[in-house]
């Protein structure tokens, strides 16, 4: 499930860490931490995934029955779950990770969640004597498997400097962008930039197909010019072929755009294209594409 491509890890002192949430992203990220020499205790709500992870990466490491047990004694606790409520579920309450965190430790959250929940949990962590860094990622499943994610962080600089070399096990760029919540806000900027672009790319490909062009050849040519993008390079071919059964799920994108549109209501930003594309993704969900890659936006135009 978590198969990763090992890479050269920078040598950093081994740390005792925990990882909560071994999904598409979390499984390989935790795998890189183990391969880099850290002692990793994992927790996953569905225990079978944790067992499979330990079988693949677990020396020295183990899986714990609750987030609290996983966090006990750890210098750094990482999480990568679904949304705000899922994050609260693994962090708060008597079996939540916060109940097990030791003084002076750091909690690093890689979930794409709201800036509000980041600030709320950062305040709770500080009152309890440890720190919280919001650290959503970009780079997708392939980035997690290759240990090449981009990590956007918000929080306290001293704690960030402590955890940055450890995150380097699964990332090629780890940057502190401001106070608590700034990582989540930067991820929203990322998703706004992607939403309009994928719709533009969809319209371009659908237009070219109707015009009878060989679109693979066209993308090869225009991909060397000003229209080039990550989406064109990594999704153009499969959009032409109509293959969407992989990648970053439409359900997750709608969750992210919901966070974006909520934040825009507060800060007054105008996002007409993003709001429209969010509704286009609702069409894709209704057509059965909840787990399709976000490039499936083109299916509305066929
Ligand atoms: N996939 C991507 O390409 C990508 C890229 C960038 C960012 N992200 C973000 O990264 C996060 C994780 O994405 P993913 O693709 O790894 O998702 P995923 O494969 O669905 O994994 C979600 C993980 O969270 C756990 N979880 C969910 N709700 C929970 C709850 N209430 N209590 C305890 N555990 C819970 C799941 O446990 P179970 O195994 O028990 O279900 C699973 O381990 C999301 O916020 C997503 O938006 C994803």
XYZ file of C-alpha atoms and ligand atoms in Angstrom:
350
model
C 0.000 0.000 0.000
C 2.657 2.549 0.981
C 5.384 1.519 -1.441
C 7.965 4.267 -1.691
C 10.976 5.037 -3.810
C 13.880 5.358 -1.377
C 16.126 8.360 -1.843
C 19.316 9.742 -0.334
C 18.426 11.104 3.092
C 20.351 13.992 4.648
C 21.940 12.785 7.831
C 20.065 14.206 10.838
C 20.105 12.956 14.445
C 17.541 10.151 14.800
C 14.348 11.275 16.506
C 11.506 9.451 18.193
C 8.424 10.344 16.176
C 4.793 9.321 15.700
C 2.680 9.435 12.541
C -1.138 9.519 12.638
C -3.029 8.659 9.435
C -1.468 6.231 6.953
C -3.515 7.070 3.868
C -2.347 7.700 0.324
C -0.109 10.523 1.596
C 0.641 9.629 5.226
C 1.702 6.010 4.574
C 4.618 6.875 2.281
C 5.572 9.976 4.319
C 5.880 7.840 7.457
C 7.794 5.277 5.386
C 10.415 7.868 4.419
C 10.813 8.884 8.083
C 11.559 5.253 8.975
C 13.964 4.833 6.033
C 15.757 8.029 7.113
C 16.553 6.341 10.455
C 13.917 7.791 12.794
C 12.034 5.594 15.248
C 8.428 5.788 14.069
C 5.293 4.754 15.965
C 2.218 4.834 13.759
C -1.509 5.067 14.398
C -4.256 4.460 11.842
C -8.004 4.376 12.565
C -8.323 1.195 10.482
C -5.707 -0.999 12.193
C -5.065 -3.226 9.144
C -3.277 -0.324 7.422
C -1.031 0.211 10.451
C -0.218 -3.517 10.536
C 0.678 -3.481 6.843
C 2.847 -0.381 7.378
C 4.754 -2.001 10.257
C 5.286 -5.137 8.159
C 6.825 -2.998 5.424
C 8.791 -0.342 7.356
C 8.592 -1.082 11.049
C 12.147 -1.655 12.246
C 12.530 0.051 14.660
C 8.897 1.044 14.958
C 5.495 -0.162 16.010
C 1.837 0.704 15.818
C -0.254 2.024 18.670
C -3.929 1.478 19.475
C -4.746 5.170 20.005
C -3.268 8.525 18.930
C -2.457 9.196 22.596
C -0.364 6.032 22.883
C 1.399 6.803 19.611
C 2.279 10.326 20.783
C 3.572 9.277 24.206
C 7.312 9.973 24.450
C 7.634 11.317 20.895
C 9.765 14.372 20.099
C 7.637 15.119 17.036
C 4.122 13.895 16.182
C 2.980 14.116 12.543
C -0.577 13.780 11.244
C -2.130 13.555 7.792
C -5.887 12.894 7.960
C -8.866 14.150 5.935
C -10.378 17.428 7.176
C -10.856 19.668 10.245
C -13.165 17.217 12.038
C -10.857 14.270 11.362
C -7.953 16.268 12.732
C -9.866 17.134 15.895
C -10.794 13.430 16.211
C -7.145 12.305 16.347
C -5.889 15.223 18.434
C -8.493 16.059 21.093
C -10.246 14.029 23.797
C -8.942 11.465 26.274
C -7.436 9.202 23.571
C -6.287 12.070 21.349
C -2.632 12.766 20.615
C -2.561 16.006 22.635
C -3.238 14.005 25.816
C -0.019 12.051 25.227
C 2.351 14.807 24.025
C 5.382 15.505 26.187
C 6.440 19.014 27.237
C 8.581 20.763 24.636
C 7.572 18.434 21.790
C 6.148 19.570 18.433
C 2.964 18.498 16.615
C 3.175 18.869 12.817
C -0.100 18.605 10.884
C 0.051 17.781 7.152
C -3.743 17.639 6.654
C -5.191 20.230 4.272
C -7.480 21.940 6.783
C -8.690 25.425 7.711
C -6.469 28.200 9.034
C -8.942 28.471 11.927
C -8.412 24.914 13.142
C -4.639 25.461 12.911
C -4.874 28.541 15.163
C -7.272 26.787 17.553
C -5.000 23.749 17.941
C -1.871 25.887 18.146
C -3.379 27.786 21.100
C -4.392 24.517 22.770
C -0.897 23.081 22.259
C 0.838 26.146 23.695
C -1.378 26.094 26.805
C -0.351 22.450 27.305
C 3.407 23.149 26.910
C 4.177 22.062 23.344
C 3.999 23.595 19.854
C 1.800 23.059 16.769
C 2.882 23.665 13.167
C 0.361 23.626 10.292
C 2.162 22.054 7.339
C -0.077 21.115 4.394
C 1.660 19.593 1.400
C 1.623 19.785 -2.371
C 2.987 17.222 -4.802
C 0.371 14.475 -4.671
C 0.732 10.729 -4.246
C 3.821 10.608 -6.480
C 5.451 13.384 -4.427
C 4.788 11.423 -1.226
C 6.121 8.162 -2.684
C 9.247 9.849 -4.064
C 9.840 11.915 -0.898
C 9.606 15.091 -2.973
C 6.726 17.044 -1.422
C 6.493 20.810 -0.996
C 5.561 21.713 2.591
C 3.989 25.084 3.481
C 4.285 25.856 7.185
C 2.805 28.220 9.748
C 3.883 28.541 13.360
C 6.732 29.290 15.699
C 10.200 29.709 14.107
C 12.194 27.893 16.803
C 9.978 24.788 16.547
C 9.975 25.003 12.763
C 13.793 24.996 12.700
C 13.724 21.890 14.891
C 11.354 19.887 12.702
C 12.474 21.083 9.264
C 15.449 18.661 8.915
C 13.197 15.747 9.902
C 10.536 16.715 7.311
C 13.327 16.747 4.711
C 12.972 12.930 4.670
C 9.807 13.281 2.554
C 10.092 16.787 1.094
C 12.212 18.752 -1.312
C 11.041 22.155 -0.038
C 9.964 22.986 3.517
C 9.241 26.678 4.144
C 7.899 28.713 7.064
C 5.473 31.302 5.651
C 4.317 33.046 8.822
C 2.446 32.582 12.074
C 0.013 29.767 12.817
C -2.447 29.293 9.905
C -0.067 30.703 7.263
C 0.712 27.218 5.909
C -2.989 26.494 5.365
C -3.530 29.911 3.752
C -0.619 29.267 1.351
C -2.138 25.889 0.416
C -5.405 27.734 -0.385
C -3.455 30.028 -2.735
C -2.073 26.863 -4.375
C -5.562 25.406 -4.884
C -6.974 28.694 -6.275
C -4.128 28.770 -8.812
C -4.802 25.156 -9.828
C -8.615 25.339 -10.093
C -8.816 27.910 -12.885
C -5.836 26.417 -14.651
C -7.348 22.916 -14.885
C -10.565 24.379 -16.331
C -8.516 26.334 -18.897
C -6.562 23.214 -19.841
C -9.823 21.220 -20.120
C -11.335 23.801 -22.471
C -8.157 23.880 -24.565
C -8.034 20.090 -24.987
C -11.795 19.754 -25.650
C -11.589 22.555 -28.240
C -8.607 20.956 -29.983
C -10.323 17.565 -30.096
C -13.460 19.083 -31.660
C -11.243 20.847 -34.180
C -9.854 17.459 -35.198
C -6.274 18.127 -34.069
C -3.828 15.478 -32.849
C -3.908 16.810 -29.294
C -0.932 14.786 -28.024
C 1.171 16.421 -30.691
C -0.321 19.854 -29.964
C 0.428 19.577 -26.226
C 3.982 18.469 -26.967
C 4.459 21.653 -28.987
C 2.640 24.191 -26.818
C 4.077 22.543 -23.680
C 7.425 23.997 -24.730
C 5.958 27.515 -24.805
C 4.058 29.919 -22.558
C 1.092 27.545 -22.007
C 3.255 24.957 -20.203
C 2.145 23.928 -16.703
C 2.540 21.059 -14.218
C -1.034 20.057 -15.063
C -0.285 20.008 -18.798
C 2.917 17.985 -18.306
C 1.458 15.500 -15.812
C -2.233 15.330 -16.747
C -2.538 16.418 -20.400
C -2.023 12.954 -21.907
C -4.483 11.205 -19.576
C -7.063 13.971 -20.128
C -6.854 13.299 -23.865
C -7.241 9.554 -23.203
C -10.084 10.046 -20.688
C -8.248 8.278 -17.812
C -9.078 9.612 -14.341
C -8.901 6.592 -12.058
C -5.894 7.848 -10.037
C -4.396 10.989 -8.522
C -5.981 13.726 -6.387
C -9.668 12.998 -5.777
C -12.416 15.448 -6.760
C -13.936 15.009 -3.255
C -10.687 16.316 -1.719
C -10.566 19.239 -4.152
C -14.129 20.242 -3.236
C -13.169 20.100 0.443
C -10.185 22.366 -0.312
C -12.232 24.817 -2.412
C -14.811 24.944 0.396
C -12.032 26.044 2.767
C -10.898 28.627 0.203
C -14.379 30.087 -0.328
C -15.012 30.269 3.451
C -11.744 32.121 3.960
C -12.532 34.488 1.050
C -15.845 35.409 2.708
C -13.831 36.518 5.740
C -11.006 38.354 3.974
C -13.106 39.882 1.170
C -11.117 38.347 -1.735
C -13.121 37.997 -4.966
C -12.844 34.504 -6.481
C -15.403 34.301 -9.320
C -13.569 31.646 -11.368
C -12.730 29.510 -8.331
C -16.398 29.582 -7.216
C -17.522 28.522 -10.694
C -14.975 25.703 -10.944
C -16.113 24.485 -7.511
C -19.617 24.092 -8.986
C -18.172 22.326 -12.041
C -16.530 19.843 -9.660
C -19.961 19.324 -8.039
C -21.189 18.254 -11.511
C -18.314 15.766 -11.754
C -19.222 14.342 -8.326
C -22.832 13.923 -9.440
C -21.689 12.129 -12.580
C -19.957 9.531 -10.349
C -16.483 11.077 -10.259
C -15.974 11.590 -6.519
C -12.695 9.659 -6.488
C -11.578 10.647 -10.006
C -8.486 12.812 -10.400
C -9.180 16.569 -10.545
C -8.270 16.597 -14.257
C -11.683 14.908 -14.814
C -13.087 18.456 -15.065
C -12.794 17.887 -18.827
C -15.550 15.214 -18.707
C -18.180 18.022 -18.452
C -17.118 19.260 -21.886
C -17.317 15.979 -23.805
N -3.894 12.583 -2.154
C -3.314 13.679 -2.597
O -2.874 13.766 -3.755
C -3.135 14.869 -1.661
C -2.275 15.893 -2.050
C -2.081 16.979 -1.190
C -2.783 17.033 -0.001
N -3.636 16.025 0.347
C -4.354 16.134 1.638
O -3.769 15.213 2.560
C -4.782 14.722 3.440
C -4.820 13.198 3.360
O -5.083 12.813 2.021
P -4.943 11.282 1.546
O -5.035 11.310 0.067
O -3.770 10.632 2.223
O -6.305 10.686 2.146
P -6.729 9.169 2.421
O -5.921 8.223 1.593
O -8.208 9.129 2.342
O -6.268 8.954 3.952
C -6.895 9.623 5.017
C -6.282 9.131 6.309
O -6.909 9.821 7.405
C -7.490 8.873 8.294
N -8.715 9.440 8.859
C -9.696 10.099 8.181
N -10.658 10.489 9.030
C -10.276 10.076 10.267
C -10.864 10.193 11.555
N -12.034 10.841 11.746
N -10.207 9.646 12.595
C -9.032 9.012 12.412
N -8.409 8.875 11.209
C -9.039 9.403 10.147
C -7.764 7.654 7.443
O -7.906 6.516 8.268
P -8.627 5.164 7.694
O -7.533 4.393 6.994
O -9.129 4.489 8.906
O -9.707 5.612 6.756
C -6.498 7.638 6.572
O -5.401 7.145 7.300
C -6.096 15.402 3.016
O -6.307 16.537 3.829
C -5.819 15.791 1.570
O -6.606 16.909 1.164
C -3.816 14.932 -0.449
